[in-house]
mmCIF file of C-alpha atoms in Angstrom:
data_model
loop_
_atom_site.group_PDB
_atom_site.id
_atom_site.type_symbol
_atom_site.label_atom_id
_atom_site.label_comp_id
_atom_site.label_asym_id
_atom_site.label_seq_id
_atom_site.Cartn_x
_atom_site.Cartn_y
_atom_site.Cartn_z
ATOM 1 C CA MET A 1217 1.192 -12.708 -14.890
ATOM 2 C CA PHE A 1218 2.094 -9.042 -14.537
ATOM 3 C CA SER A 1219 5.229 -7.803 -12.768
ATOM 4 C CA ALA A 1220 4.818 -5.635 -9.678
ATOM 5 C CA LYS A 1221 7.933 -3.711 -10.801
ATOM 6 C CA ALA A 1222 6.251 -2.348 -13.955
ATOM 7 C CA SER A 1223 5.601 1.383 -14.083
ATOM 8 C CA SER A 1224 2.187 1.017 -15.691
ATOM 9 C CA LEU A 1225 -0.613 -1.480 -16.171
ATOM 10 C CA LEU A 1226 -2.532 -1.568 -19.454
ATOM 11 C CA ILE A 1227 -5.981 -2.752 -18.393
ATOM 12 C CA ALA A 1228 -6.840 -4.043 -21.886
ATOM 13 C CA ARG A 1229 -4.175 -6.744 -21.448
ATOM 14 C CA VAL A 1230 -5.900 -8.273 -18.404
ATOM 15 C CA SER A 1231 -7.746 -11.477 -19.240
ATOM 16 C CA VAL A 1232 -11.416 -12.205 -18.525
ATOM 17 C CA HIS A 1233 -10.149 -15.549 -17.197
ATOM 18 C CA GLY A 1234 -7.948 -13.808 -14.646
ATOM 19 C CA ASP A 1235 -4.355 -12.729 -14.259
ATOM 20 C CA ARG A 1236 -2.035 -12.010 -11.388
ATOM 21 C CA LEU A 1237 0.018 -8.963 -10.379
ATOM 22 C CA ASP A 1238 2.789 -10.424 -8.295
ATOM 23 C CA GLY A 1239 6.224 -9.732 -6.874
ATOM 24 C CA ASP A 1240 8.317 -7.020 -5.243
ATOM 25 C CA VAL A 1241 7.647 -3.424 -6.279
ATOM 26 C CA ASP A 1242 10.149 -0.903 -7.629
ATOM 27 C CA LEU A 1243 10.985 0.930 -4.380
ATOM 28 C CA ARG A 1244 12.970 3.575 -6.289
ATOM 29 C CA ALA A 1245 9.604 4.902 -7.519
ATOM 30 C CA TRP A 1246 8.142 5.020 -3.985
ATOM 31 C CA SER A 1247 9.686 8.263 -2.694
ATOM 32 C CA ARG A 1248 6.618 9.275 -0.658
ATOM 33 C CA LEU A 1249 6.721 6.031 1.333
ATOM 34 C CA GLY A 1250 10.457 6.511 1.883
ATOM 35 C CA GLU A 1251 9.731 9.918 3.424
ATOM 36 C CA ALA A 1252 6.933 8.556 5.647
ATOM 37 C CA LEU A 1253 8.940 5.656 7.118
ATOM 38 C CA ALA A 1254 12.271 5.405 8.912
ATOM 39 C CA SER A 1255 13.208 2.571 6.524
ATOM 40 C CA VAL A 1256 11.596 0.276 3.970
ATOM 41 C CA GLN A 1257 12.933 -3.258 3.708
ATOM 42 C CA ALA A 1258 10.441 -4.860 1.317
ATOM 43 C CA VAL A 1259 7.082 -4.366 -0.346
ATOM 44 C CA ARG A 1260 5.475 -7.387 -2.008
ATOM 45 C CA VAL A 1261 2.276 -7.418 -4.036
ATOM 46 C CA CYS A 1262 -0.050 -10.349 -4.683
ATOM 47 C CA LEU A 1263 -3.217 -9.273 -6.516
ATOM 48 C CA ASP A 1264 -5.724 -11.225 -8.598
ATOM 49 C CA LEU A 1265 -6.830 -9.250 -11.656
ATOM 50 C CA VAL A 1266 -10.004 -10.054 -13.608
ATOM 51 C CA ARG A 1267 -11.513 -8.170 -16.543
ATOM 52 C CA ARG A 1268 -15.252 -7.585 -16.192
ATOM 53 C CA GLY A 1269 -16.355 -5.572 -19.204
ATOM 54 C CA GLN A 1270 -14.753 -2.130 -18.978
ATOM 55 C CA VAL A 1271 -13.503 -2.738 -15.430
ATOM 56 C CA VAL A 1272 -10.565 -4.731 -14.091
ATOM 57 C CA THR A 1273 -11.057 -5.861 -10.509
ATOM 58 C CA ALA A 1274 -7.970 -6.128 -8.309
ATOM 59 C CA ASP A 1275 -8.198 -8.182 -5.119
ATOM 60 C CA GLY A 1276 -5.428 -9.288 -2.796
ATOM 61 C CA ARG A 1277 -2.714 -7.910 -0.539
ATOM 62 C CA ILE A 1278 0.289 -5.673 -0.385
ATOM 63 C CA GLU A 1279 2.775 -6.756 2.294
ATOM 64 C CA LEU A 1280 5.193 -4.212 3.766
ATOM 65 C CA ARG A 1281 8.206 -4.682 6.047
ATOM 66 C CA GLY A 1282 10.041 -1.690 7.381
ATOM 67 C CA GLU A 1283 10.470 0.690 10.289
ATOM 68 C CA ILE A 1284 8.335 3.660 11.274
ATOM 69 C CA ARG A 1285 9.121 6.450 13.718
ATOM 70 C CA CYS A 1286 7.308 6.168 17.061
ATOM 71 C CA GLU A 1287 5.555 9.422 17.993
ATOM 72 C CA ARG A 1288 6.225 8.805 21.722
ATOM 73 C CA CYS A 1289 9.923 8.048 21.882
ATOM 74 C CA MET A 1290 10.856 9.186 18.331
ATOM 75 C CA GLY A 1291 12.755 5.928 17.788
ATOM 76 C CA ALA A 1292 12.404 3.594 14.815
ATOM 77 C CA MET A 1293 10.114 0.669 15.533
ATOM 78 C CA PRO A 1294 9.388 -2.370 13.347
ATOM 79 C CA LEU A 1295 6.378 -2.211 11.043
ATOM 80 C CA GLN A 1296 4.754 -5.133 9.286
ATOM 81 C CA LEU A 1297 1.680 -4.169 7.359
ATOM 82 C CA SER A 1298 -0.730 -6.206 5.269
ATOM 83 C CA VAL A 1299 -2.881 -3.970 3.097
ATOM 84 C CA MET A 1300 -6.038 -5.499 1.664
ATOM 85 C CA VAL A 1301 -6.840 -4.270 -1.855
ATOM 86 C CA HIS A 1302 -10.354 -4.383 -3.334
ATOM 87 C CA SER A 1303 -10.271 -2.028 -6.319
ATOM 88 C CA GLY A 1304 -11.833 -1.464 -9.705
ATOM 89 C CA LEU A 1305 -9.596 -0.102 -12.462
ATOM 90 C CA ALA A 1306 -11.350 1.665 -15.344
ATOM 91 C CA GLU A 1307 -11.303 4.748 -17.535
ATOM 92 C CA GLN A 1308 -14.503 6.035 -15.950
ATOM 93 C CA GLU A 1309 -15.573 6.049 -12.309
ATOM 94 C CA SER A 1310 -19.175 5.326 -13.314
ATOM 95 C CA ALA A 1311 -18.150 1.954 -14.821
ATOM 96 C CA VAL A 1312 -16.627 0.861 -11.499
ATOM 97 C CA THR A 1313 -19.529 2.005 -9.336
ATOM 98 C CA ALA A 1314 -22.030 0.352 -11.707
ATOM 99 C CA LEU A 1315 -20.177 -2.970 -11.367
ATOM 100 C CA ASP A 1316 -19.720 -2.824 -7.588
ATOM 101 C CA PRO A 1317 -20.137 0.305 -5.447
ATOM 102 C CA ASP A 1318 -17.860 -1.222 -2.769
ATOM 103 C CA LEU A 1319 -14.827 -1.221 -5.074
ATOM 104 C CA GLU A 1320 -12.220 1.486 -4.562
ATOM 105 C CA VAL A 1321 -12.023 3.396 -7.847
ATOM 106 C CA VAL A 1322 -8.666 3.592 -9.629
ATOM 107 C CA LEU A 1323 -8.809 5.644 -12.814
ATOM 108 C CA ALA A 1324 -6.960 4.381 -15.869
ATOM 109 C CA GLU A 1325 -6.275 7.368 -18.094
ATOM 110 C CA ASP A 1326 -6.439 6.178 -21.713
ATOM 111 C CA GLY A 1327 -6.650 2.617 -20.354
ATOM 112 C CA VAL A 1328 -3.367 2.835 -18.425
ATOM 113 C CA VAL A 1329 -2.931 2.770 -14.638
ATOM 114 C CA ALA A 1330 0.182 4.390 -13.146
ATOM 115 C CA GLN A 1331 0.912 1.167 -11.276
ATOM 116 C CA GLN A 1332 3.640 2.263 -8.859
ATOM 117 C CA SER A 1333 1.723 5.379 -7.850
ATOM 118 C CA TRP A 1334 -1.505 3.385 -7.314
ATOM 119 C CA LEU A 1335 0.194 0.711 -5.185
ATOM 120 C CA GLU A 1336 2.119 3.305 -3.156
ATOM 121 C CA ASP A 1337 -1.140 5.205 -2.509
ATOM 122 C CA GLU A 1338 -2.722 2.006 -1.148
ATOM 123 C CA VAL A 1339 0.130 1.547 1.343
ATOM 124 C CA LEU A 1340 0.308 5.220 2.371
ATOM 125 C CA LEU A 1341 -3.410 5.253 3.166
ATOM 126 C CA ALA A 1342 -2.989 2.197 5.402
ATOM 127 C CA LEU A 1343 -0.159 3.630 7.544
ATOM 128 C CA PRO A 1344 -1.029 4.454 11.156
ATOM 129 C CA MET A 1345 -1.728 8.168 11.598
ATOM 130 C CA ILE A 1346 0.068 8.402 14.957
ATOM 131 C CA PRO A 1347 2.405 5.407 15.262
ATOM 132 C CA ARG A 1348 3.347 4.443 18.812
ATOM 133 C CA CYS A 1349 5.290 1.597 20.367
ATOM 134 C CA GLU A 1350 2.498 -0.579 21.751
ATOM 135 C CA GLU A 1351 4.603 -2.017 24.559
ATOM 136 C CA TRP A 1352 5.742 1.317 26.047
ATOM 137 C CA LYS A 1353 4.171 2.442 29.319
ATOM 138 C CA SER A 1354 6.804 4.741 30.848
ATOM 139 C CA GLY A 1355 10.561 5.131 31.106
ATOM 140 C CA VAL A 1356 12.747 3.528 28.455
ATOM 141 C CA CYS A 1357 10.866 2.136 25.469
ATOM 142 C CA PRO A 1358 11.354 -1.662 25.297
ATOM 143 C CA VAL A 1359 11.099 -1.620 21.487
ATOM 144 C CA THR A 1360 13.535 1.154 20.573
ATOM 145 C CA GLY A 1361 15.546 1.480 23.799
ATOM 146 C CA LEU A 1362 14.891 5.240 23.915
ATOM 147 C CA GLU A 1363 13.274 7.275 26.668
ATOM 148 C CA PRO A 1364 10.607 9.723 25.454
ATOM 149 C CA LEU A 1365 11.092 13.361 26.357
ATOM 150 C CA MET A 1366 8.785 14.389 29.179
ATOM 151 C CA VAL A 1367 6.638 17.503 28.689
ATOM 152 C CA VAL A 1368 6.846 19.841 31.683
ATOM 153 C CA LYS A 1369 3.867 22.128 32.294
#
C-alpha cells in the first residue's frame, strides 16, 4: 500500500499483482485547491494501482469535502465531490495510449509521478466552473443565508 500523503510515486515499485494508494492527502501541498475553494475540510484518495508492462493503471476515487463560493450570492456553500480516476502512469504517452486509449495520461518523468500535483489536478478539473446554490430561486439564499446583489439595468 502507498500513502496518499507521499510527495511522489515511483511507478517501478507498483506490483503487477496490484497495490493501493490510500488515505488522506497532504493538503499543505495543495495550494491551488485552497485558492479555488472557500475551505477544504478533507481530501481522501482510494486508488487501485496495477503495473501492466511500462504502464501503471490507477482506478478509483478521490473524495473531497469542503466549501466553495456560490457565484450567485457569493456565500460559502457545502461541496462534496467524488472524482473518478481512470489514469495510466508512464514515462511515455505512447505507452499509455497503446495499452488503453481511454486512460488519462499521467507522465512519470524518470519513472516518478509528482503525486500531490497529479491528485490535485484531478480534483481541480472536476470542480464546477460556475458554482451556484442549487436551492436558490430568489431573495435570501437558503444555503448560505445571503441575498445576492441585484443587477440594475
